[in-house]
């Protein structure tokens, strides 16, 4: 899935003197406050971090409340979806007007009817709602389906995504991957068949060439025999 990246960052965490005997806990608490929020500094939503303390000797900052400044090196996992990126998520609700998706368990996405390609037909039967492909019977989208969709926009404040199922390479991940495997197998079998035909043709050419050579040798042998017999006579 696109939209995920790892960023290396050099940080300084300011710790209150009252937490001086629990520096590690204070640092982790400060970093945890960044999780699942959009950071303009890192240009993404912080999902996870791995941190190393660079400076073992914290510096006391001057001021009314002298804080400790602790230098850190952190690896941050960021979620930063951009327009035209492909994301994956689980369908949690669908209606005739829209499909609602959860991405990575925390970010919501909505795909409205005008962004669902005409291939999909909405069906409501016996209390079940789903979108079924008109051309591929097994391609269905319902609650619980994992889908791949295109990003149209991302609201950084509420972490909401507007998505699209217009492109042909979007829809049920299971169905898309199955079709990809089928195409790959077809291409592979076609390639093998062509290679087999090529080998057969080469073998036939080699056999034909050997036959010509044999005939030529036999013909020369017969000629030499005739000459020898005429000399003997």
Short mmCIF file of N, CA, C and O in Angstrom, two decimals, residues 56-191:
data_model
loop_
_atom_site.label_atom_id
_atom_site.label_comp_id
_atom_site.label_asym_id
_atom_site.label_seq_id
_atom_site.Cartn_x
_atom_site.Cartn_y
_atom_site.Cartn_z
N UNK A 56 23.40 11.79 26.65
CA UNK A 56 23.13 11.24 27.99
C UNK A 56 23.07 12.33 29.05
O UNK A 56 22.48 12.16 30.11
N UNK A 57 23.71 13.46 28.76
CA UNK A 57 23.72 14.58 29.72
C UNK A 57 22.71 15.63 29.27
O UNK A 57 22.94 16.36 28.31
N UNK A 58 21.57 15.68 29.93
CA UNK A 58 20.53 16.63 29.57
C UNK A 58 20.97 18.05 29.92
O UNK A 58 21.65 18.28 30.92
N UNK A 59 20.58 19.00 29.07
CA UNK A 59 20.93 20.40 29.28
C UNK A 59 19.78 21.13 29.96
O UNK A 59 18.63 21.00 29.55
N UNK A 60 20.11 21.89 30.98
CA UNK A 60 19.08 22.67 31.68
C UNK A 60 18.88 23.99 30.94
O UNK A 60 19.84 24.73 30.69
N UNK A 61 17.65 24.27 30.57
CA UNK A 61 17.34 25.50 29.85
C UNK A 61 17.00 26.59 30.84
O UNK A 61 16.31 26.37 31.84
N UNK A 62 17.48 27.78 30.58
CA UNK A 62 17.22 28.90 31.49
C UNK A 62 15.79 29.40 31.31
O UNK A 62 15.21 29.30 30.23
N UNK A 63 15.22 29.93 32.35
CA UNK A 63 13.86 30.45 32.29
C UNK A 63 13.19 30.33 33.64
O UNK A 63 13.80 29.93 34.63
N UNK A 64 11.92 30.71 33.67
CA UNK A 64 11.18 30.63 34.93
C UNK A 64 11.05 29.19 35.38
O UNK A 64 11.19 28.87 36.56
N UNK A 65 10.78 28.29 34.40
CA UNK A 65 10.70 26.86 34.70
C UNK A 65 11.81 26.16 33.92
O UNK A 65 11.64 25.88 32.74
N UNK A 66 12.93 25.94 34.53
CA UNK A 66 14.07 25.33 33.82
C UNK A 66 13.79 23.87 33.45
O UNK A 66 13.76 22.99 34.31
N UNK A 67 13.60 23.62 32.15
CA UNK A 67 13.36 22.27 31.66
C UNK A 67 14.68 21.62 31.25
O UNK A 67 15.67 22.30 30.97
N UNK A 68 14.67 20.29 31.19
CA UNK A 68 15.80 19.54 30.64
C UNK A 68 15.58 19.37 29.14
O UNK A 68 14.50 18.97 28.71
N UNK A 69 16.59 19.64 28.35
CA UNK A 69 16.52 19.39 26.91
C UNK A 69 17.30 18.13 26.58
O UNK A 69 18.51 18.08 26.77
N UNK A 70 16.61 17.10 26.11
CA UNK A 70 17.24 15.81 25.82
C UNK A 70 17.25 15.57 24.31
O UNK A 70 16.20 15.59 23.66
N UNK A 71 18.45 15.35 23.74
CA UNK A 71 18.57 15.10 22.31
C UNK A 71 18.26 13.66 21.96
O UNK A 71 18.73 12.73 22.61
N UNK A 72 17.45 13.46 20.91
CA UNK A 72 17.03 12.11 20.50
C UNK A 72 17.20 11.93 19.00
O UNK A 72 17.15 12.89 18.23
N UNK A 73 17.40 10.69 18.61
CA UNK A 73 17.33 10.33 17.19
C UNK A 73 16.19 9.32 17.07
O UNK A 73 16.21 8.28 17.72
N UNK A 74 15.21 9.64 16.24
CA UNK A 74 14.02 8.79 16.15
C UNK A 74 13.74 8.38 14.71
O UNK A 74 13.97 9.15 13.77
N UNK A 75 13.28 7.14 14.57
CA UNK A 75 12.76 6.65 13.29
C UNK A 75 11.24 6.65 13.41
O UNK A 75 10.68 5.96 14.27
N UNK A 76 10.59 7.40 12.54
CA UNK A 76 9.14 7.56 12.63
C UNK A 76 8.46 6.91 11.43
O UNK A 76 8.89 7.10 10.28
N UNK A 77 7.43 6.14 11.71
CA UNK A 77 6.60 5.58 10.64
C UNK A 77 5.44 6.54 10.43
O UNK A 77 4.66 6.80 11.35
N UNK A 78 5.33 7.07 9.21
CA UNK A 78 4.34 8.11 8.92
C UNK A 78 3.33 7.64 7.88
O UNK A 78 3.65 6.88 6.97
N UNK A 79 2.11 8.12 8.06
CA UNK A 79 1.04 7.89 7.08
C UNK A 79 0.76 9.22 6.42
O UNK A 79 0.30 10.16 7.06
N UNK A 80 1.06 9.29 5.13
CA UNK A 80 0.93 10.56 4.43
C UNK A 80 0.31 10.35 3.05
O UNK A 80 0.99 10.36 2.02
N UNK A 81 -1.01 10.13 3.00
CA UNK A 81 -1.67 9.89 1.71
C UNK A 81 -1.76 11.15 0.85
O UNK A 81 -2.06 12.23 1.36
N UNK A 82 -1.46 10.99 -0.42
CA UNK A 82 -1.52 12.09 -1.38
C UNK A 82 -2.50 11.72 -2.50
O UNK A 82 -2.77 10.55 -2.74
N UNK A 83 -3.03 12.72 -3.21
CA UNK A 83 -3.92 12.44 -4.33
C UNK A 83 -3.28 11.49 -5.34
O UNK A 83 -2.09 11.57 -5.62
N UNK A 84 -4.10 10.55 -5.84
CA UNK A 84 -3.71 9.54 -6.84
C UNK A 84 -2.89 8.39 -6.27
O UNK A 84 -2.44 7.53 -7.03
N UNK A 85 -2.69 8.38 -4.95
CA UNK A 85 -2.06 7.21 -4.33
C UNK A 85 -3.10 6.10 -4.17
O UNK A 85 -4.31 6.37 -4.08
N UNK A 86 -2.64 4.86 -4.12
CA UNK A 86 -3.53 3.72 -3.90
C UNK A 86 -3.46 3.30 -2.44
O UNK A 86 -2.38 3.03 -1.91
N UNK A 87 -4.62 3.26 -1.79
CA UNK A 87 -4.71 2.83 -0.39
C UNK A 87 -5.57 1.58 -0.29
O UNK A 87 -6.34 1.26 -1.21
N UNK A 88 -5.44 0.90 0.84
CA UNK A 88 -6.23 -0.30 1.09
C UNK A 88 -6.96 -0.15 2.42
O UNK A 88 -6.40 0.39 3.37
N UNK A 89 -8.18 -0.62 2.46
CA UNK A 89 -8.95 -0.51 3.69
C UNK A 89 -10.11 -1.50 3.71
O UNK A 89 -10.40 -2.17 2.72
N UNK A 90 -10.75 -1.58 4.87
CA UNK A 90 -11.86 -2.52 5.07
C UNK A 90 -13.19 -1.79 5.01
O UNK A 90 -13.38 -0.76 5.67
N UNK A 91 -14.11 -2.32 4.23
CA UNK A 91 -15.45 -1.72 4.11
C UNK A 91 -16.22 -1.98 5.41
O UNK A 91 -16.36 -3.12 5.85
N UNK A 92 -16.72 -0.90 6.02
CA UNK A 92 -17.48 -1.03 7.27
C UNK A 92 -18.96 -0.70 7.08
O UNK A 92 -19.80 -1.05 7.92
N UNK A 93 -19.26 -0.03 5.96
CA UNK A 93 -20.66 0.32 5.70
C UNK A 93 -20.79 0.69 4.22
O UNK A 93 -19.87 1.26 3.63
N UNK A 94 -21.93 0.33 3.64
CA UNK A 94 -22.19 0.78 2.27
C UNK A 94 -23.68 1.00 2.06
O UNK A 94 -24.52 0.33 2.65
N UNK A 95 -23.96 1.97 1.23
CA UNK A 95 -25.34 2.29 0.86
C UNK A 95 -25.35 2.53 -0.65
O UNK A 95 -24.32 2.41 -1.32
N UNK A 96 -26.49 2.88 -1.17
CA UNK A 96 -26.59 3.16 -2.60
C UNK A 96 -25.84 4.44 -2.96
O UNK A 96 -25.45 4.65 -4.11
N UNK A 97 -25.61 5.29 -1.96
CA UNK A 97 -24.95 6.58 -2.21
C UNK A 97 -23.45 6.57 -1.92
O UNK A 97 -22.72 7.42 -2.43
N UNK A 98 -22.97 5.61 -1.11
CA UNK A 98 -21.56 5.68 -0.72
C UNK A 98 -21.04 4.37 -0.14
O UNK A 98 -21.82 3.49 0.26
N UNK A 99 -19.71 4.27 -0.10
CA UNK A 99 -19.01 3.16 0.53
C UNK A 99 -18.10 3.75 1.60
O UNK A 99 -17.34 4.69 1.32
N UNK A 100 -18.17 3.22 2.82
CA UNK A 100 -17.36 3.74 3.93
C UNK A 100 -16.29 2.72 4.31
O UNK A 100 -16.58 1.53 4.47
N UNK A 101 -15.07 3.22 4.47
CA UNK A 101 -13.90 2.35 4.66
C UNK A 101 -13.06 2.82 5.84
O UNK A 101 -13.00 4.02 6.13
N UNK A 102 -12.43 1.87 6.53
CA UNK A 102 -11.45 2.19 7.57
C UNK A 102 -10.07 1.78 7.07
O UNK A 102 -9.87 0.64 6.64
N UNK A 103 -9.12 2.71 7.14
CA UNK A 103 -7.76 2.47 6.67
C UNK A 103 -6.82 2.40 7.88
O UNK A 103 -6.81 3.31 8.72
N UNK A 104 -6.06 1.31 7.98
CA UNK A 104 -5.09 1.11 9.06
C UNK A 104 -5.73 1.17 10.45
O UNK A 104 -5.05 1.44 11.44
N UNK A 105 -7.02 0.95 10.51
CA UNK A 105 -7.70 0.87 11.79
C UNK A 105 -8.02 2.20 12.45
O UNK A 105 -8.60 2.22 13.54
N UNK A 106 -7.67 3.33 11.82
CA UNK A 106 -7.93 4.61 12.49
C UNK A 106 -8.45 5.71 11.55
O UNK A 106 -9.16 6.62 11.99
N UNK A 107 -8.10 5.66 10.29
CA UNK A 107 -8.49 6.73 9.36
C UNK A 107 -9.70 6.29 8.54
O UNK A 107 -9.72 5.20 7.97
N UNK A 108 -10.71 7.16 8.49
CA UNK A 108 -11.92 6.83 7.75
C UNK A 108 -11.83 7.35 6.31
O UNK A 108 -11.18 8.36 6.04
N UNK A 109 -12.49 6.65 5.42
CA UNK A 109 -12.53 7.05 4.01
C UNK A 109 -13.95 6.87 3.49
O UNK A 109 -14.66 5.95 3.89
N UNK A 110 -14.34 7.76 2.59
CA UNK A 110 -15.66 7.68 1.98
C UNK A 110 -15.53 7.75 0.47
O UNK A 110 -14.79 8.58 -0.06
N UNK A 111 -16.26 6.86 -0.20
CA UNK A 111 -16.30 6.86 -1.67
C UNK A 111 -17.76 7.08 -2.06
O UNK A 111 -18.61 6.21 -1.81
N UNK A 112 -18.07 8.23 -2.62
CA UNK A 112 -19.46 8.54 -2.96
C UNK A 112 -19.82 7.93 -4.32
O UNK A 112 -18.94 7.53 -5.09
N UNK A 113 -21.13 7.89 -4.61
CA UNK A 113 -21.61 7.17 -5.79
C UNK A 113 -21.01 7.67 -7.10
O UNK A 113 -20.75 6.89 -8.01
N UNK A 114 -20.76 8.97 -7.20
CA UNK A 114 -20.21 9.50 -8.45
C UNK A 114 -18.75 9.09 -8.66
O UNK A 114 -18.22 9.24 -9.77
N UNK A 115 -18.12 8.57 -7.59
CA UNK A 115 -16.74 8.10 -7.70
C UNK A 115 -16.65 6.58 -7.75
O UNK A 115 -15.57 6.00 -7.58
N UNK A 116 -17.79 5.94 -7.96
CA UNK A 116 -17.84 4.48 -8.14
C UNK A 116 -18.12 4.21 -9.62
O UNK A 116 -19.13 4.68 -10.15
N UNK A 117 -17.24 3.50 -10.29
CA UNK A 117 -17.40 3.31 -11.74
C UNK A 117 -18.67 2.52 -12.06
O UNK A 117 -19.16 1.72 -11.25
N UNK A 118 -19.17 2.73 -13.27
CA UNK A 118 -20.45 2.17 -13.69
C UNK A 118 -20.44 0.64 -13.74
O UNK A 118 -21.50 0.02 -13.78
N UNK A 119 -19.26 0.07 -13.74
CA UNK A 119 -19.16 -1.40 -13.75
C UNK A 119 -19.87 -2.01 -12.54
O UNK A 119 -20.42 -3.11 -12.62
N UNK A 120 -19.87 -1.28 -11.41
CA UNK A 120 -20.46 -1.80 -10.18
C UNK A 120 -21.93 -1.41 -10.06
O UNK A 120 -22.29 -0.24 -10.22
N UNK A 121 -22.74 -2.41 -9.76
CA UNK A 121 -24.18 -2.20 -9.59
C UNK A 121 -24.55 -2.45 -8.13
O UNK A 121 -24.16 -3.46 -7.54
N UNK A 122 -25.31 -1.51 -7.55
CA UNK A 122 -25.73 -1.66 -6.16
C UNK A 122 -26.88 -2.66 -6.08
O UNK A 122 -27.84 -2.59 -6.85
N UNK A 123 -26.77 -3.60 -5.14
CA UNK A 123 -27.80 -4.63 -4.96
C UNK A 123 -28.16 -4.71 -3.47
O UNK A 123 -27.27 -4.81 -2.62
N UNK A 124 -29.44 -4.66 -3.17
CA UNK A 124 -29.94 -4.85 -1.81
C UNK A 124 -30.92 -6.02 -1.84
O UNK A 124 -31.96 -5.94 -2.49
N UNK A 125 -30.55 -7.10 -1.15
CA UNK A 125 -31.38 -8.30 -1.20
C UNK A 125 -31.35 -9.01 0.15
O UNK A 125 -30.27 -9.29 0.69
N UNK A 126 -32.53 -9.29 0.68
CA UNK A 126 -32.66 -9.99 1.97
C UNK A 126 -31.87 -9.29 3.08
O UNK A 126 -31.25 -9.94 3.92
N UNK A 127 -31.88 -7.97 3.06
CA UNK A 127 -31.19 -7.21 4.10
C UNK A 127 -29.70 -7.03 3.87
O UNK A 127 -29.04 -6.31 4.62
N UNK A 128 -29.16 -7.68 2.85
CA UNK A 128 -27.73 -7.54 2.53
C UNK A 128 -27.55 -6.51 1.41
O UNK A 128 -28.32 -6.49 0.44
N UNK A 129 -26.53 -5.68 1.57
CA UNK A 129 -26.21 -4.67 0.56
C UNK A 129 -24.81 -4.94 0.01
O UNK A 129 -23.88 -5.25 0.77
N UNK A 130 -24.67 -4.80 -1.29
CA UNK A 130 -23.35 -5.00 -1.90
C UNK A 130 -23.29 -4.33 -3.26
O UNK A 130 -24.31 -3.95 -3.83
N UNK A 131 -22.07 -4.19 -3.74
CA UNK A 131 -21.83 -3.71 -5.10
C UNK A 131 -21.24 -4.88 -5.89
O UNK A 131 -20.24 -5.46 -5.48
N UNK A 132 -21.88 -5.21 -6.99
CA UNK A 132 -21.44 -6.34 -7.81
C UNK A 132 -21.03 -5.84 -9.19
O UNK A 132 -21.67 -4.97 -9.77
N UNK A 133 -19.96 -6.43 -9.71
CA UNK A 133 -19.47 -6.06 -11.03
C UNK A 133 -20.42 -6.60 -12.10
O UNK A 133 -20.89 -7.74 -12.01
N UNK A 134 -20.69 -5.81 -13.12
CA UNK A 134 -21.55 -6.24 -14.21
C UNK A 134 -20.81 -7.19 -15.16
O UNK A 134 -21.43 -8.00 -15.84
N UNK A 135 -19.48 -7.07 -15.20
CA UNK A 135 -18.69 -7.87 -16.16
C UNK A 135 -17.98 -9.06 -15.52
O UNK A 135 -17.68 -10.04 -16.20
N UNK A 136 -17.71 -8.97 -14.20
CA UNK A 136 -17.02 -10.06 -13.50
C UNK A 136 -17.88 -10.51 -12.33
O UNK A 136 -17.99 -9.82 -11.33
N UNK A 137 -18.49 -11.68 -12.47
CA UNK A 137 -19.47 -12.14 -11.49
C UNK A 137 -18.91 -12.26 -10.08
O UNK A 137 -19.62 -12.05 -9.10
N UNK A 138 -17.65 -12.63 -9.97
CA UNK A 138 -17.06 -12.85 -8.64
C UNK A 138 -16.55 -11.57 -7.98
O UNK A 138 -16.14 -11.59 -6.83
N UNK A 139 -16.56 -10.47 -8.73
CA UNK A 139 -16.05 -9.21 -8.17
C UNK A 139 -17.18 -8.51 -7.43
O UNK A 139 -18.04 -7.86 -8.04
N UNK A 140 -17.18 -8.65 -6.10
CA UNK A 140 -18.22 -8.05 -5.27
C UNK A 140 -17.60 -7.28 -4.11
O UNK A 140 -16.54 -7.65 -3.60
N UNK A 141 -18.28 -6.22 -3.71
CA UNK A 141 -17.84 -5.41 -2.57
C UNK A 141 -18.98 -5.35 -1.57
O UNK A 141 -20.09 -4.93 -1.91
N UNK A 142 -18.70 -5.80 -0.35
CA UNK A 142 -19.71 -5.76 0.71
C UNK A 142 -19.02 -5.45 2.03
O UNK A 142 -17.79 -5.29 2.07
N UNK A 143 -19.78 -5.35 3.11
CA UNK A 143 -19.20 -5.06 4.42
C UNK A 143 -18.20 -6.18 4.77
O UNK A 143 -18.53 -7.36 4.68
N UNK A 144 -17.00 -5.77 5.15
CA UNK A 144 -15.95 -6.73 5.48
C UNK A 144 -14.94 -6.94 4.36
O UNK A 144 -13.86 -7.49 4.58
N UNK A 145 -15.28 -6.49 3.14
CA UNK A 145 -14.37 -6.65 2.00
C UNK A 145 -13.19 -5.69 2.11
O UNK A 145 -13.36 -4.52 2.44
N UNK A 146 -11.99 -6.19 1.83
CA UNK A 146 -10.81 -5.34 1.75
C UNK A 146 -10.72 -4.80 0.33
O UNK A 146 -10.71 -5.58 -0.63
N UNK A 147 -10.69 -3.49 0.20
CA UNK A 147 -10.67 -2.89 -1.14
C UNK A 147 -9.42 -2.03 -1.34
O UNK A 147 -8.80 -1.57 -0.38
N UNK A 148 -9.09 -1.84 -2.59
CA UNK A 148 -8.01 -0.92 -2.99
C UNK A 148 -8.66 0.24 -3.73
O UNK A 148 -9.44 0.03 -4.66
N UNK A 149 -8.37 1.46 -3.29
CA UNK A 149 -9.01 2.63 -3.90
C UNK A 149 -8.01 3.76 -4.08
O UNK A 149 -6.92 3.75 -3.51
N UNK A 150 -8.40 4.72 -4.89
CA UNK A 150 -7.54 5.86 -5.21
C UNK A 150 -7.87 7.03 -4.29
O UNK A 150 -9.04 7.29 -4.00
N UNK A 151 -6.84 7.74 -3.85
CA UNK A 151 -7.04 8.91 -2.98
C UNK A 151 -7.39 10.13 -3.84
O UNK A 151 -6.71 10.43 -4.82
N UNK A 152 -8.46 10.82 -3.46
CA UNK A 152 -8.80 12.09 -4.10
C UNK A 152 -8.31 13.26 -3.25
O UNK A 152 -7.73 14.21 -3.77
N UNK A 153 -8.53 13.16 -1.93
CA UNK A 153 -8.08 14.21 -1.02
C UNK A 153 -7.97 13.65 0.39
O UNK A 153 -8.51 12.58 0.69
N UNK A 154 -7.25 14.39 1.25
CA UNK A 154 -7.04 13.96 2.63
C UNK A 154 -7.20 15.16 3.55
O UNK A 154 -6.50 16.16 3.40
N UNK A 155 -8.14 15.06 4.49
CA UNK A 155 -8.36 16.12 5.47
C UNK A 155 -7.44 15.85 6.66
O UNK A 155 -7.64 14.90 7.42
N UNK A 156 -6.43 16.69 6.83
CA UNK A 156 -5.42 16.47 7.86
C UNK A 156 -5.94 16.66 9.28
O UNK A 156 -5.41 16.07 10.22
N UNK A 157 -6.97 17.48 9.44
CA UNK A 157 -7.48 17.76 10.79
C UNK A 157 -8.28 16.58 11.34
O UNK A 157 -8.10 16.18 12.49
N UNK A 158 -9.17 16.03 10.53
CA UNK A 158 -10.01 14.93 11.03
C UNK A 158 -9.54 13.58 10.48
O UNK A 158 -10.17 12.55 10.74
N UNK A 159 -8.43 13.59 9.73
CA UNK A 159 -7.84 12.36 9.18
C UNK A 159 -8.84 11.58 8.32
O UNK A 159 -8.92 10.35 8.40
N UNK A 160 -9.58 12.32 7.51
CA UNK A 160 -10.58 11.70 6.64
C UNK A 160 -10.13 11.73 5.19
O UNK A 160 -9.60 12.73 4.71
N UNK A 161 -10.38 10.62 4.48
CA UNK A 161 -9.95 10.48 3.09
C UNK A 161 -11.16 10.43 2.17
O UNK A 161 -12.14 9.73 2.47
N UNK A 162 -11.09 11.15 1.07
CA UNK A 162 -12.08 11.01 0.00
C UNK A 162 -11.46 10.13 -1.07
O UNK A 162 -10.36 10.42 -1.56
N UNK A 163 -12.16 9.04 -1.40
CA UNK A 163 -11.58 8.08 -2.33
C UNK A 163 -12.37 7.90 -3.60
O UNK A 163 -13.44 8.48 -3.80
N UNK A 164 -11.81 7.06 -4.49
CA UNK A 164 -12.44 6.81 -5.79
C UNK A 164 -12.23 5.36 -6.21
O UNK A 164 -11.17 4.77 -5.97
N UNK A 165 -13.27 4.81 -6.85
CA UNK A 165 -13.19 3.48 -7.46
C UNK A 165 -13.37 3.58 -8.97
O UNK A 165 -13.79 2.62 -9.62
N UNK A 166 -13.03 4.73 -9.53
CA UNK A 166 -13.16 4.92 -10.98
C UNK A 166 -12.13 4.10 -11.77
O UNK A 166 -12.47 3.43 -12.75
N UNK A 167 -10.84 4.11 -11.38
CA UNK A 167 -9.84 3.35 -12.15
C UNK A 167 -10.13 1.85 -12.14
O UNK A 167 -10.64 1.30 -11.16
N UNK A 168 -9.76 1.18 -13.23
CA UNK A 168 -10.02 -0.26 -13.37
C UNK A 168 -9.22 -1.10 -12.39
O UNK A 168 -9.60 -2.23 -12.08
N UNK A 169 -8.09 -0.56 -11.89
CA UNK A 169 -7.25 -1.34 -10.98
C UNK A 169 -7.63 -1.11 -9.52
O UNK A 169 -6.83 -1.35 -8.61
N UNK A 170 -8.86 -0.66 -9.28
CA UNK A 170 -9.38 -0.51 -7.92
C UNK A 170 -10.56 -1.45 -7.72
O UNK A 170 -11.20 -1.89 -8.68
N UNK A 171 -10.85 -1.76 -6.45
CA UNK A 171 -11.96 -2.65 -6.13
C UNK A 171 -11.54 -3.66 -5.08
O UNK A 171 -10.64 -3.40 -4.27
N UNK A 172 -12.19 -4.81 -5.08
CA UNK A 172 -11.88 -5.87 -4.12
C UNK A 172 -10.45 -6.37 -4.34
O UNK A 172 -10.10 -6.80 -5.44
N UNK A 173 -9.63 -6.31 -3.29
CA UNK A 173 -8.23 -6.73 -3.41
C UNK A 173 -8.14 -8.20 -3.80
O UNK A 173 -7.32 -8.58 -4.65
N UNK A 174 -8.97 -9.01 -3.20
CA UNK A 174 -8.94 -10.45 -3.48
C UNK A 174 -9.21 -10.72 -4.96
O UNK A 174 -8.52 -11.52 -5.60
N UNK A 175 -10.21 -10.05 -5.50
CA UNK A 175 -10.56 -10.25 -6.91
C UNK A 175 -9.49 -9.69 -7.83
O UNK A 175 -9.12 -10.31 -8.82
N UNK A 176 -8.97 -8.51 -7.50
CA UNK A 176 -7.93 -7.89 -8.32
C UNK A 176 -6.67 -8.75 -8.36
O UNK A 176 -6.08 -8.95 -9.43
N UNK A 177 -6.26 -9.27 -7.19
CA UNK A 177 -5.06 -10.11 -7.14
C UNK A 177 -5.29 -11.43 -7.87
O UNK A 177 -4.38 -11.95 -8.51
N UNK A 178 -6.52 -11.97 -7.77
CA UNK A 178 -6.84 -13.22 -8.47
C UNK A 178 -6.76 -13.02 -9.97
O UNK A 178 -6.19 -13.85 -10.70
N UNK A 179 -7.31 -11.91 -10.45
CA UNK A 179 -7.25 -11.61 -11.89
C UNK A 179 -5.81 -11.43 -12.34
O UNK A 179 -5.43 -11.85 -13.43
N UNK A 180 -5.01 -10.78 -11.48
CA UNK A 180 -3.60 -10.57 -11.81
C UNK A 180 -2.86 -11.89 -11.92
O UNK A 180 -2.04 -12.10 -12.81
N UNK A 181 -3.18 -12.83 -11.00
CA UNK A 181 -2.55 -14.16 -11.03
C UNK A 181 -2.97 -14.92 -12.29
O UNK A 181 -2.15 -15.57 -12.93
N UNK A 182 -4.26 -14.82 -12.64
CA UNK A 182 -4.76 -15.51 -13.83
C UNK A 182 -4.08 -14.99 -15.09
O UNK A 182 -3.69 -15.75 -15.97
N UNK A 183 -3.93 -13.66 -15.17
CA UNK A 183 -3.26 -13.06 -16.33
C UNK A 183 -1.81 -13.50 -16.39
O UNK A 183 -1.28 -13.83 -17.44
N UNK A 184 -1.17 -13.55 -15.20
CA UNK A 184 0.23 -13.97 -15.14
C UNK A 184 0.39 -15.42 -15.59
O UNK A 184 1.31 -15.76 -16.34
N UNK A 185 -0.53 -16.30 -15.14
CA UNK A 185 -0.48 -17.71 -15.54
C UNK A 185 -0.72 -17.86 -17.04
O UNK A 185 -0.07 -18.67 -17.70
N UNK A 186 -1.67 -17.07 -17.56
CA UNK A 186 -1.95 -17.13 -19.00
C UNK A 186 -0.74 -16.70 -19.81
O UNK A 186 -0.37 -17.33 -20.80
N UNK A 187 -0.11 -15.60 -19.38
CA UNK A 187 1.08 -15.11 -20.07
C UNK A 187 2.20 -16.15 -20.01
O UNK A 187 2.92 -16.36 -20.99
N UNK A 188 2.33 -16.80 -18.84
CA UNK A 188 3.39 -17.78 -18.66
C UNK A 188 3.16 -19.00 -19.57
O UNK A 188 4.09 -19.49 -20.21
N UNK A 189 1.90 -19.47 -19.63
CA UNK A 189 1.60 -20.63 -20.47
C UNK A 189 1.76 -20.29 -21.95
O UNK A 189 2.24 -21.10 -22.74
N UNK A 190 1.38 -19.06 -22.32
CA UNK A 190 1.55 -18.62 -23.71
C UNK A 190 3.03 -18.56 -24.08
O UNK A 190 3.44 -18.99 -25.16
N UNK A 191 3.84 -18.05 -23.13
CA UNK A 191 5.28 -17.96 -23.36
C UNK A 191 5.89 -19.35 -23.52
O UNK A 191 6.71 -19.59 -24.40
#
